[in-house]
Every structure is written in C-alpha cells, then in structure tokens.
Coordinates of C-alpha atoms in Angstrom, one line a residue:
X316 CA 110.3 7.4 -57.0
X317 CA 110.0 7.5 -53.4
X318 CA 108.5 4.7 -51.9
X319 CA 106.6 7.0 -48.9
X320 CA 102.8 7.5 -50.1
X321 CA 101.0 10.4 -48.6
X322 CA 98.4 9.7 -46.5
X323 CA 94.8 8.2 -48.2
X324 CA 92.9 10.6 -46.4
X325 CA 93.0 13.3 -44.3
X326 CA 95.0 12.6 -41.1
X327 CA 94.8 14.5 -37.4
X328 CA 97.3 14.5 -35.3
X329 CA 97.1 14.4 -32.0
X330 CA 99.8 16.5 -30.0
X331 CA 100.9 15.8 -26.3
X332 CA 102.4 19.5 -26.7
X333 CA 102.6 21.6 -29.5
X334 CA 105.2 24.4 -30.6
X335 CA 103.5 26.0 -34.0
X336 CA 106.6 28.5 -34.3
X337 CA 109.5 29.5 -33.0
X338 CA 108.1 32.3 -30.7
X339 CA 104.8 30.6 -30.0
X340 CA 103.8 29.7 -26.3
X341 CA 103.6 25.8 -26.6
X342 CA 100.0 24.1 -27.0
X343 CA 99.0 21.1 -24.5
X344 CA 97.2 18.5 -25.7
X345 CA 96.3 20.2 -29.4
X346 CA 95.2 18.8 -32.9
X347 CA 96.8 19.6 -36.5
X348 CA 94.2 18.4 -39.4
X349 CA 96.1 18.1 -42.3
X350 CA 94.3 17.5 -45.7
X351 CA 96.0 17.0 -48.8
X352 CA 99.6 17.6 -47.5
X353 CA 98.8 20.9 -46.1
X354 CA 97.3 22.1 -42.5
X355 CA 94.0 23.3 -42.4
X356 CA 93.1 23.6 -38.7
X357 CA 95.2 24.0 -35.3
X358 CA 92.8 23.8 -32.3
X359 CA 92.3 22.1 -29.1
X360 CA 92.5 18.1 -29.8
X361 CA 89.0 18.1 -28.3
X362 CA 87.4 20.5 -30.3
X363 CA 88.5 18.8 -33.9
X364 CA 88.4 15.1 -32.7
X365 CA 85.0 14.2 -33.8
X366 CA 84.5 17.5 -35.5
X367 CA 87.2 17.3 -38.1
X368 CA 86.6 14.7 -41.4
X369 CA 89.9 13.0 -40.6
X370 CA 90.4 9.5 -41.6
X371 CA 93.1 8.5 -39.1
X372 CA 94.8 9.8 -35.9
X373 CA 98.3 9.6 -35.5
X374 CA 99.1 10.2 -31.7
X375 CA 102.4 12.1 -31.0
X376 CA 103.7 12.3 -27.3
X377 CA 106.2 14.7 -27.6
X378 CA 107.3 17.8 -28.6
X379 CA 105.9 18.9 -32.1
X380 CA 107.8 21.3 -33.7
X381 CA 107.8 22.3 -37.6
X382 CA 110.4 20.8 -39.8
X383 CA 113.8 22.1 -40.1
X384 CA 115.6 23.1 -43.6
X385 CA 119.5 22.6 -44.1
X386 CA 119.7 25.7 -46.3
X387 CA 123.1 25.1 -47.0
X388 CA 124.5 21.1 -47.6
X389 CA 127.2 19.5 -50.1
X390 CA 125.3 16.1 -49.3
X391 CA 127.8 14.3 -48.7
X392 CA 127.3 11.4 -46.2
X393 CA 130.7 10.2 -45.2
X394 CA 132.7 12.9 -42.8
X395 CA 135.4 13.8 -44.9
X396 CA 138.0 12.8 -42.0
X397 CA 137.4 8.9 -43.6
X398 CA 139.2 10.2 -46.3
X399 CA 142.1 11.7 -44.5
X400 CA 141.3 14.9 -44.8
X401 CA 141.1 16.8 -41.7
X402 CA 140.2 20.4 -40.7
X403 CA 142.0 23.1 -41.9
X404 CA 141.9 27.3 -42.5
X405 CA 139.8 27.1 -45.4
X406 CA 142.2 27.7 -48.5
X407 CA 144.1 24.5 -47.8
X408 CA 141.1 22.3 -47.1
X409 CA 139.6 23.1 -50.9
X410 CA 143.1 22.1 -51.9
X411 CA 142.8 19.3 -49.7
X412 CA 139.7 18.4 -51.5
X413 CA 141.1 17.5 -54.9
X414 CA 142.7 14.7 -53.5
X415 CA 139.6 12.9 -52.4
X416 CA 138.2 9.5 -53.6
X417 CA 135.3 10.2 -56.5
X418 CA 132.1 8.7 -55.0
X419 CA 129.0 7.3 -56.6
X420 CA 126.4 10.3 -56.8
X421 CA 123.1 8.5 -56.0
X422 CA 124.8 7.0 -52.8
X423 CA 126.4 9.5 -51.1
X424 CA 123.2 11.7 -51.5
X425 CA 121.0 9.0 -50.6
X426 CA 123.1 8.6 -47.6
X427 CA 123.4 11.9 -46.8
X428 CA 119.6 12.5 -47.8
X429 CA 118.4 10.3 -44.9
X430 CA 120.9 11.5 -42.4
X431 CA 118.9 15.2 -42.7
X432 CA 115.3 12.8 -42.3
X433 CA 116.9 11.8 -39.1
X434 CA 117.7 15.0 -37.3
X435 CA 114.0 16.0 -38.4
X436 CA 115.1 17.9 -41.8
X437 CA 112.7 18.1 -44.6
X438 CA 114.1 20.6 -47.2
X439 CA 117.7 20.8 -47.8
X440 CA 119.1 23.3 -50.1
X441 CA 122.3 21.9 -51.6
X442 CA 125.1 22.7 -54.5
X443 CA 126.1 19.4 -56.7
X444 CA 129.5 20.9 -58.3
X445 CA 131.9 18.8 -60.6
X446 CA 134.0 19.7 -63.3
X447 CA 132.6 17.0 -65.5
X448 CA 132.1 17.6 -69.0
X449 CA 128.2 18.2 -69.8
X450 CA 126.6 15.3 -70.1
X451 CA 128.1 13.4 -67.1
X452 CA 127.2 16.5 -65.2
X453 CA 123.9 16.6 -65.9
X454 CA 124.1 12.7 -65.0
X455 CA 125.2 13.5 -61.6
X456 CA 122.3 15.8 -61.1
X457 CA 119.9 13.4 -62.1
X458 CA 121.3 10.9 -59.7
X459 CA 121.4 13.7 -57.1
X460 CA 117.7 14.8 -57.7
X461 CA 116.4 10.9 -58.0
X462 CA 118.5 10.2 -54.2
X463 CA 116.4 13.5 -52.8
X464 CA 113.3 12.7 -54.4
X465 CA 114.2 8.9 -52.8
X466 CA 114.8 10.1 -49.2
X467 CA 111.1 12.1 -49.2
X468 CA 113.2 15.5 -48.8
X469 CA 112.1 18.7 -50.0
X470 CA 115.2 20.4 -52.7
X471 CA 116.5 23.0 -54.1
X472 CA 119.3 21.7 -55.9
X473 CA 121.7 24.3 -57.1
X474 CA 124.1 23.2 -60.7
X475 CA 127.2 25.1 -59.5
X476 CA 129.3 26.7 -62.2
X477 CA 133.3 28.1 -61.8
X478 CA 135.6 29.2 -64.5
X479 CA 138.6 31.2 -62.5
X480 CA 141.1 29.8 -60.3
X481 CA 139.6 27.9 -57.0
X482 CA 142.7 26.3 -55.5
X483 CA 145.4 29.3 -55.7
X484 CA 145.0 33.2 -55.9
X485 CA 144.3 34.8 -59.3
X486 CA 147.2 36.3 -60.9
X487 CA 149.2 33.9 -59.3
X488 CA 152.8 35.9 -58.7
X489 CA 155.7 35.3 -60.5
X490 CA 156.8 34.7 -56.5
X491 CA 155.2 32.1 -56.1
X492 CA 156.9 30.4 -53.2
X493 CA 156.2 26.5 -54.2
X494 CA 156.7 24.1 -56.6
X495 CA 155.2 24.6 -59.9
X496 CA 151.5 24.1 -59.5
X497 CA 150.5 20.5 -60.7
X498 CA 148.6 18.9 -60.9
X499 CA 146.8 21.1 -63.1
X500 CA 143.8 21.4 -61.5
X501 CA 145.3 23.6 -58.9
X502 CA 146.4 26.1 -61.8
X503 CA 144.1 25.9 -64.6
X504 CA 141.2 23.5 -63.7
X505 CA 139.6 21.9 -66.6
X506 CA 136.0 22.1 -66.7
X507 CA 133.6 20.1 -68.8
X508 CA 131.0 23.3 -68.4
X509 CA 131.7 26.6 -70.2
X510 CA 129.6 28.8 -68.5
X511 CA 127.9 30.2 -71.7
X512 CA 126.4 26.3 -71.4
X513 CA 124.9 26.8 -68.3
X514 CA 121.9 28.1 -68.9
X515 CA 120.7 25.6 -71.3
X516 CA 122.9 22.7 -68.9
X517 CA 119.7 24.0 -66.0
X518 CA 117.2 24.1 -68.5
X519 CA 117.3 21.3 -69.8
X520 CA 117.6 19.5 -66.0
X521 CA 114.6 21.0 -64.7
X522 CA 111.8 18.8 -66.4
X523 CA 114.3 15.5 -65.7
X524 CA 114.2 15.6 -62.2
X525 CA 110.8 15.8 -60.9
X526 CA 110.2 17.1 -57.1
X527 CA 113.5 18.8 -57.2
X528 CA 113.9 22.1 -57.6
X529 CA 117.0 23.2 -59.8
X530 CA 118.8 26.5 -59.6
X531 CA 122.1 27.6 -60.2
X532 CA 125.0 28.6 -58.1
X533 CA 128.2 30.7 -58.6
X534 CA 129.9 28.6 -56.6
X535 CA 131.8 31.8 -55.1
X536 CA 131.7 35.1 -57.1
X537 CA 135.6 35.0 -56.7
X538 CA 135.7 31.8 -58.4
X539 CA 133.6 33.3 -61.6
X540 CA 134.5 35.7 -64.3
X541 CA 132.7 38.6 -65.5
X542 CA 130.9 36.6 -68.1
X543 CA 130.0 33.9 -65.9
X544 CA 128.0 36.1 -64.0
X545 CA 126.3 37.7 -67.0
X546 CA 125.1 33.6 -67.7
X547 CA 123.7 33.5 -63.9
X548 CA 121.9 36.6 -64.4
X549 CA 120.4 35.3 -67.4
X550 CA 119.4 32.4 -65.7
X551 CA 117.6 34.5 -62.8
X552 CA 116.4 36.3 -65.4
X553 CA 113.6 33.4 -66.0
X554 CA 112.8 33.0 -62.7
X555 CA 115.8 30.6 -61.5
X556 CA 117.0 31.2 -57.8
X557 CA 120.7 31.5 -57.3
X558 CA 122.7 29.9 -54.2
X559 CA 126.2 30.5 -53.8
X560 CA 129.1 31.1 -50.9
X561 CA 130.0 34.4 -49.9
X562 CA 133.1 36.0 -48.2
X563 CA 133.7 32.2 -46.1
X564 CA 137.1 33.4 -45.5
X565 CA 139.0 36.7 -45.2
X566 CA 141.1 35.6 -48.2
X567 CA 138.5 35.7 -50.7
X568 CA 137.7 39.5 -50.8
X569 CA 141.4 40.4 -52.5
X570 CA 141.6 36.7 -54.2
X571 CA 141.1 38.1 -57.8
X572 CA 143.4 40.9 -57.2
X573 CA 141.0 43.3 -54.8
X574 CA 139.3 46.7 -56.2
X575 CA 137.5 44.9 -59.1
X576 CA 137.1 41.4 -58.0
X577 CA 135.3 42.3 -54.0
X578 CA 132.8 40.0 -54.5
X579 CA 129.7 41.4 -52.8
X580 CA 130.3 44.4 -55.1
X581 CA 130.5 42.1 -57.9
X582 CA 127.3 40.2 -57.7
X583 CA 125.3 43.4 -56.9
X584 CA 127.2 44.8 -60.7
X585 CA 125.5 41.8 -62.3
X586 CA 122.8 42.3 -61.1
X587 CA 122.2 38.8 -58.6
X588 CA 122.0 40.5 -55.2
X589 CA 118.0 40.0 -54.8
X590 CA 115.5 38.2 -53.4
X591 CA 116.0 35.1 -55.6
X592 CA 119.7 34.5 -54.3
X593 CA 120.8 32.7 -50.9
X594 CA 124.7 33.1 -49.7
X595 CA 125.9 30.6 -47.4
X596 CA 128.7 32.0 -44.7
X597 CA 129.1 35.9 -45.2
X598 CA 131.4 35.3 -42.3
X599 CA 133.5 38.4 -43.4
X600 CA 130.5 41.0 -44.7
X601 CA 131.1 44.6 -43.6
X602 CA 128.5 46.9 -42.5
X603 CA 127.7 48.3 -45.6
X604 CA 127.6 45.3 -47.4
X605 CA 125.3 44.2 -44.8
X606 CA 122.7 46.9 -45.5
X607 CA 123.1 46.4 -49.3
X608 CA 122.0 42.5 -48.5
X609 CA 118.8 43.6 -46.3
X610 CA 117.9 46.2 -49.3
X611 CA 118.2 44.0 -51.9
X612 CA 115.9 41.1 -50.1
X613 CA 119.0 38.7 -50.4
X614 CA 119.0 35.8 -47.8
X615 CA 122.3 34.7 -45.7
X616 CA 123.1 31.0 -44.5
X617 CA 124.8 30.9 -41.5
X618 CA 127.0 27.6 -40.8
X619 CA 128.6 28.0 -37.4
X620 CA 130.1 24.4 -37.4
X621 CA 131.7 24.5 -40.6
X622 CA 133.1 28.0 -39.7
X623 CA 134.5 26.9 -36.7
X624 CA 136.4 23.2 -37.8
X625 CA 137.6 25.4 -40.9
X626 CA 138.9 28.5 -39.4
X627 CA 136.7 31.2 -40.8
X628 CA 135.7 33.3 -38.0
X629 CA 132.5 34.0 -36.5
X630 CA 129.9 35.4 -38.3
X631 CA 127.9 38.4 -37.1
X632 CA 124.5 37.3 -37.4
X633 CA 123.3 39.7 -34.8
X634 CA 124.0 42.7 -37.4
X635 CA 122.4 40.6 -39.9
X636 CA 119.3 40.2 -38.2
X637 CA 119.2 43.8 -36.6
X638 CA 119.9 44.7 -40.5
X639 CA 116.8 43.6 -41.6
X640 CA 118.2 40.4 -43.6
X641 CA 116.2 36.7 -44.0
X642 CA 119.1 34.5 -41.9
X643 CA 118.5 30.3 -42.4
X644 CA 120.8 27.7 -40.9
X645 CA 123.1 25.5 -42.8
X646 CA 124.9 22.3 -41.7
X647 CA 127.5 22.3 -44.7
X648 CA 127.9 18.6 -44.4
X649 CA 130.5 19.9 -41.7
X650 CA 129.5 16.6 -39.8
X651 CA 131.5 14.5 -38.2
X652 CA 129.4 12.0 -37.3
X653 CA 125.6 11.9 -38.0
X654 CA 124.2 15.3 -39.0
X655 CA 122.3 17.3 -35.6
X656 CA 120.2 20.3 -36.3
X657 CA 120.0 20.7 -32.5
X658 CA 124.2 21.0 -32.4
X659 CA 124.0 23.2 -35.0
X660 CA 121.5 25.9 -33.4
X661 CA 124.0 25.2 -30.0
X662 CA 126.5 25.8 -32.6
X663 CA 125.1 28.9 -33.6
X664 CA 124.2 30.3 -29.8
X665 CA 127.8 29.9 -29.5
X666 CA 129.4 31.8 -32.1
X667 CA 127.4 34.7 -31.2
X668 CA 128.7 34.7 -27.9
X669 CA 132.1 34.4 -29.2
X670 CA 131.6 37.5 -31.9
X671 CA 129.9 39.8 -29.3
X672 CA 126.0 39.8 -30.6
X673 CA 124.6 36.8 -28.4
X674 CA 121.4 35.1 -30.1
X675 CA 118.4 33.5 -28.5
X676 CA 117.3 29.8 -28.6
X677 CA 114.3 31.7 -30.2
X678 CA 116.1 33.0 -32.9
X679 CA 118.2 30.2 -34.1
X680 CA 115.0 27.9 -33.7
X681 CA 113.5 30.5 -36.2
X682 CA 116.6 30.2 -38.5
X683 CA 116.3 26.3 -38.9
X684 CA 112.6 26.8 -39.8
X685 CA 111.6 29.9 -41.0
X686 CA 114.5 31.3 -41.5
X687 CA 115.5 28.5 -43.7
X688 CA 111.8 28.6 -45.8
X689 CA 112.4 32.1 -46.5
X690 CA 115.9 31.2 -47.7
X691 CA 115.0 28.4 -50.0
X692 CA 111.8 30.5 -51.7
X693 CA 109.4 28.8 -49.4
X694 CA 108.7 31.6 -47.3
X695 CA 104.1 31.7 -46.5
X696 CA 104.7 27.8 -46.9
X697 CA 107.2 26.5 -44.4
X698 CA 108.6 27.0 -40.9
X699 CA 105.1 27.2 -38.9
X700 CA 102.3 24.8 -38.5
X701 CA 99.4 26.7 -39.6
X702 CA 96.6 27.0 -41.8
X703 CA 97.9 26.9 -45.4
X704 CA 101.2 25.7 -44.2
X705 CA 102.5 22.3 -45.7
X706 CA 102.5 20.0 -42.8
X707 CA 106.3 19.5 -42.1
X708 CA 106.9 19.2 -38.5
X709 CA 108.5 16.4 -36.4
X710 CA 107.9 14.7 -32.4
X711 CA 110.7 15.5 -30.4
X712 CA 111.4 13.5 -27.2
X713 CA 111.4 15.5 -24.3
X714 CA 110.0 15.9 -21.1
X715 CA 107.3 17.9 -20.3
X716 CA 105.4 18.5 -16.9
X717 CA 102.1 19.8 -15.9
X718 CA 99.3 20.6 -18.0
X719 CA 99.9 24.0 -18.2
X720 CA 102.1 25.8 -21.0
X721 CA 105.9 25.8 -20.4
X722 CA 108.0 29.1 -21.5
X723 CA 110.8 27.4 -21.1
X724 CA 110.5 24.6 -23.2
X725 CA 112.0 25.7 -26.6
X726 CA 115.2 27.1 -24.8
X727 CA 115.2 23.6 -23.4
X728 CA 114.9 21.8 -26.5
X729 CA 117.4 24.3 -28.6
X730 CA 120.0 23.3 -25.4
X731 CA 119.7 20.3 -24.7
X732 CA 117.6 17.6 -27.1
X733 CA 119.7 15.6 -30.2
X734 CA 119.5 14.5 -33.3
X735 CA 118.6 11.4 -32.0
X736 CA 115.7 12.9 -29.8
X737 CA 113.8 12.9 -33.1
X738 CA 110.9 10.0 -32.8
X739 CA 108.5 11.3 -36.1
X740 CA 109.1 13.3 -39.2
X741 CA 106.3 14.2 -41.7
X742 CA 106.7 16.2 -44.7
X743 CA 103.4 17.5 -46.3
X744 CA 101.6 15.3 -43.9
X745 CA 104.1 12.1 -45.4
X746 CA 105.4 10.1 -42.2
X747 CA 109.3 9.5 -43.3
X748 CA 110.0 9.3 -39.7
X749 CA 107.8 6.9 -37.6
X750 CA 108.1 5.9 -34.0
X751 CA 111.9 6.4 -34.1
X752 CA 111.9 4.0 -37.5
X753 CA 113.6 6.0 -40.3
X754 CA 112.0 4.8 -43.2
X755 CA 114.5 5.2 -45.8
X756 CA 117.6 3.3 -43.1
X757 CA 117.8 0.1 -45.1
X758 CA 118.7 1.7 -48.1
X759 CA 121.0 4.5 -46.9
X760 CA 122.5 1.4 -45.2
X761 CA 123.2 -0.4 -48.4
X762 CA 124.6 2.9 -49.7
X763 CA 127.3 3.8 -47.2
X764 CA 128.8 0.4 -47.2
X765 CA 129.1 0.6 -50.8
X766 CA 130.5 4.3 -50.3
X767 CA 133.2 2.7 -47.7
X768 CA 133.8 -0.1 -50.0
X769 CA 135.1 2.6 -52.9
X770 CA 137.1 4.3 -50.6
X771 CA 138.7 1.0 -49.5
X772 CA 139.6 0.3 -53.1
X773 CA 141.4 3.9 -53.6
X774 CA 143.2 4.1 -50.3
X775 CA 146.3 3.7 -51.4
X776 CA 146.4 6.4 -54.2
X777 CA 144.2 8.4 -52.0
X778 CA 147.2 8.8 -49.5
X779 CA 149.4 9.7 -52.6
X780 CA 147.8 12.2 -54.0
X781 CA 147.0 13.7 -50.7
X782 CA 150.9 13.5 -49.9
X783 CA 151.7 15.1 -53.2
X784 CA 149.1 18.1 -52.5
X785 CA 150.7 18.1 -49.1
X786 CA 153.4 20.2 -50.4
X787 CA 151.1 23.0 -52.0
X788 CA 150.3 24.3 -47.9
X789 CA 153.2 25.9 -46.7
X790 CA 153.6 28.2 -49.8
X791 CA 149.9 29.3 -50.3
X792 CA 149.4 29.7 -46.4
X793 CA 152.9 31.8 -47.0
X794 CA 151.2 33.9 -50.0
X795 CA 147.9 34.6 -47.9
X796 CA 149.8 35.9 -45.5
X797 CA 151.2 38.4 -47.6
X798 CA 148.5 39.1 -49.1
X799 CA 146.3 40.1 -46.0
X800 CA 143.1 42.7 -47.0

C-alpha cells in the first residue's frame, strides 16, 4: 500500500498564480479548497482564507497547473539504450527487443512510476505485455498494479494479448531473404495466454489489484487474429476499456497480407472502435479513417518522441483535432534520460510543424491534461482544477511579474520550463511531490540499482543474443521494402 495518506482534513491552497485549464487566463494570488480529495471552491485566496473550513494551508509560489496523464507508457524505467539497444525504424527495434535482459516487474515500474511523479504526472495509462504462461502473467500484473498503487499514481493498466506474428510479416514468403527465423520467437512466438483466456485472465485481476484500473489491450490489431478480437469485444462488452497501438508504422497496414488485415477496418468489424478504446500513435491514419475515429468517440495518443527516435513519421494531429477526435499525450517510455512532460508537449509543437498542421502551446497543454482524462475514461474528473474535479495539479517554477494576469505565461511554460521545474505534485489533494522532495525517491532509488545490477549479471549473453538477432535486419528491412502499401 502506498505510504502517502491523504490529507486529515480539508486543505487550501494558496496559489501565487493559478492556471485552472489549459485556455484559462492565469489567477494571481487565488485559493483551491479541496475536501475529501476533490476541489470544492476556486476563488480569490482572500475571499476563502477565513471563510473556508480548511484545516491547513499549503502555500504554493509558483505556477499551479492541473496534473498531467502519460496516456500512453510501457513503464519501463531504464532507457532502453543501457541495454544496447538503440533507435531504430520501428520493425527492427521490436526485433531488437527480444534480446533484452528480463527485469524484475515491481522494480522497473516502481522506478518508472516515480519518474512520471517527478515531471508532475498523476495518471499514467500503461500496457504490461509478456508472453508468460497465465499465472506468471497475472503475477506480473499484480506486481505492476502494487508498484503503481506504491508510487501514489493514478492507472489504467491494460493486460495486453497477441497471437499472430509480431517480429516478421504474416505469411512470411517462401523468399524470405534471411536465415531461417530462430529463435522461434521471431516465427511462431510462444505464448502462455490463449486469447480465449483472456477474459477470465482480466477478470479475475481486477479485484487483486486495488486502485488500479485493469483493461485490456490488443496490443496491435495486426498482431491479433480474428478470434482474438472477438475475446476483446467480449471483454468491452462488460464495461472493460480497451488500449492498444494503431498504424505506428507504414508497415503495419499490409502486415497480415493487406485487404483483410487493415487494421482500423478490422477493429471497427469487431466491433472495438468506441468510446471505451484509446490508440496510441495513429501516425499513418487516413482521412477517412480519421472521421470513422471522431464518430465512433474513440480517443488517439499522440507520442511525438517515440515517433521521432523510431522513424514513424509525424502524426497529423491537426486533422485529428479539426476531426472532432479526444487527442491525449503519451511519453511511451521513449526516454532517454528522466521522463519530461514539458519535452514532450515541445516534442509535440514540433512535429506539427514538421507535418504541416502547427499546434498551439494551448493545445498540447490540453492534451497532457484533458486530453489525456478523456483518454483514460476520466473525462468531468481530471485535467482542470474545478469544482467536482479531483485535485491533481502540480507548482511549477517559473517566473512571474506583476500582479496582473499574464497571457503569455502558458506559452512560456509549454516552451521553456522542465521536468525538473516541478516543486509539488498532489493527486486527489495527496502531496507526492513536496517542496521539490519526491516522496517515493528512496525507494525508486533502491529499485534501479537493483534493475542495473541484473543487467550487469546478463551482459554478456545480452550482447549475444543481440548479435545473433543482428542478422535478422538486413533481410526484413529488404522484405518491407518490397512490400511498400
């Protein structure tokens, strides 16, 4: 259980300047009452100091902003480059991937958990995907959930599920211009999960870890058969939401064959294109599929940094929001030192530049908070400070003059603050962030240098196995290529 106690009573903060949402004209000198984790009154600090029955004020000389959500994350706390693995076009990075030291569960999402705290996150949404056979999986999830739940975050944890081929094109041809493809996971992955377990695999996961919310996740509808989808549906069915990646590369819309396997086309057949499902990337969406999203109240995740060091492309998120669709922010534990919200909205400001529909510091700001509450299913609750709003919001260092309000200050902080600008993080009133102090440092601490100590251990047969996938590259990036859509 997580050792951060909500406050006794209720608590008023006291805000040097205040920034409620995204578009709002920044508040000088204002008070947020907050009673039983949620905000009941936003007024001049004069008016409610006195007024309001708060047992404590917390001063906060900054910027207050609400809370930011990493709608999309892998949680994993170590940048994958410690592992050897660097950047890549996206097909040979997931190759890449099977090569990688197997870490400790509970540690790297501990790890990672805190990491989000820092850069004033406090609801991830995240996928946990293994091909472990049932009950280790749902061991991992446990560990996951009890790491999130120790960290103070907010989740949505999706238990992702694949049975067709991941690592090379389905039908692989009888061309195929490499050596035979071992090891087998690259072929014919073996997977602990049938997918007709799945819905009794979330099931029975929900009640076992308490503050997490589970869900499911096709991990990519190109990386699921027909009857895998049928189990998903079944699972939204009850009221489950759905998370998965979407068209991340150009690849993936011809990777089971094209016609049949597009896989927008696919989930919408199955019925899982709805408001219950988020899609991280959608970096290759069409028009049409664009205005099938909006209709069917699906949300898109956009994750410029992971786009970029993997070679995806730029996503249009200018025709997604002019479309009509609910657009969040993901980080994709695309790190590559400690995860920054504030790169990522830079990030973001810059591949729209780069794809033609330029964004504004207002919009991305709204992605990492609204954006990202809609996305997870906590649209009404998160994203604003507000009345009936959970108090989630965080202090952000910056300079402020005058005592008058300052249009310019959320283009300033979108530009220009960092990760490590963040001095307080609350979630539901809950201070998991105080003064600069991380609460939850010492232990994420003690968990890398255990992470770093098992990947010390498997160095040696990490650089073997790598080498041996090494030789897979050339001949997939050579059937891509002939293969274009």
């Amino acid at each position: 259980m997580s050792t951060f106690l909500p406050p006794a009573g209720p608590l008023l903060l006291r805000c040097r300047t205040l920034v409620t949402h995204a578009r709002a004209v920044p508040l000088r000198d204002a008070g947020v009452l907050v009673e039983n984790g949620t905000v009941v009154a936003v007024a001049p600090f004069a008016e409610l100091n006195g007024a309001a029955p708060a047992e404590r004020t917390t001063g906060l000389d900054g910027v207050v902003l609400p809370a930011f959500t990493d709608a999309h994350s892998h949680l994993r706390a170590l940048p994958l480059g410690e592992q050897g693995v660097a950047d890549a076009d996206l097909e040979t990075w997931v190759v890449r991937l099977t090569g990688t030291t197997a870490l400790d569960p509970y540690d790297d999402a501990l790890a990672a958990a805190v990491a989000l705290v820092a850069t004033g996150v406090t609801t991830v949404q995240a996928i946990h995907h293994t091909f472990a056979e049932a009950d280790t999986y749902a061991a991992g999830v446990r560990a996951v959930a009890s790491a999130l739940t120790e960290a103070g975050l907010r989740a949505e944890l999706a238990v992702g599920i694949t049975d067709r081929a991941e690592f090379l094109p389905e039908p692989l041809p009888a061309s195929w211009p490499g050596p035979a493809p071992e090891p087998r996971s690259l072929a014919t992955p073996q997977r602990g999960v049938p997918p007709e377990d799945l819905p009794a695999l979330a099931a029975s996961l929900a009640p076992s870890c308490p503050g997490v919310r589970v869900g499911v996740a096709p991990v990519a509808p190109q990386w699921c058969s027909d009857e895998a989808l049928d189990m998903l549906r079944r699972c939204a069915g009850g009221g489950t939401r759905l998370h998965t990646h979407l068209l991340e590369s150009r690849h993936q819309r011809t990777w089971l064959g094209g016609g049949d396997g597009d896989p927008v086309s696919r989930l919408d057949r199955h019925g899982l294109l709805g408001p219950g499902l988020s899609a991280a990337h959608g970096v290759w969406l069409t028009g049409p599929e664009i205005a099938l999203l909006a209709r069917r109240g699906a949300a898109l995740v956009h994750c410029p940094v992971s786009n970029a060091r993997l070679g995806s492309g730029d996503a249009p998120v200018r025709s997604w929001l002019d479309a009509g669709v609910t657009v969040a922010l993901g980080m994709d534990s695309q790190h590559t030192a400690a995860p920054d919200m504030f790169a990522e909205m830079r990030a973001a400001l810059a591949a729209a530049e780069r794809a033609g529909g330029p964004l504004t510091p207002y919009e991305v700001l709204a992605m990492a908070t609204e954006g990202g509450a809609a996305a997870t299913g906590h649209g009404g609750r998160l994203g604003r400070i507000a009345p009936g709003f959970r108090a989630d919001l965080i202090c952000v260092a910056a300079g402020t003059t005058g005592a008058k309000a300052d249009p310019g200050l959320v283009e300033r902080i979108v530009c220009g603050a960092e990760a490590t600008d963040v001095t307080d993080v609350f979630r539901s009133g809950r201070p998991l962030v105080a003064a600069g102090e991380v609460h939850g440092r010492p232990a994420a601490d003690a968990a890398l240098a255990r992470l770093r100590a098992v990947l010390d251990a498997d160095r040696e047969a990490r650089t073997r196995r790598l080498d041996a996938l090494a030789a897979y590259e050339e001949p997939l990036r050579g059937l891509l290529a002939g293969t274009e859509p």
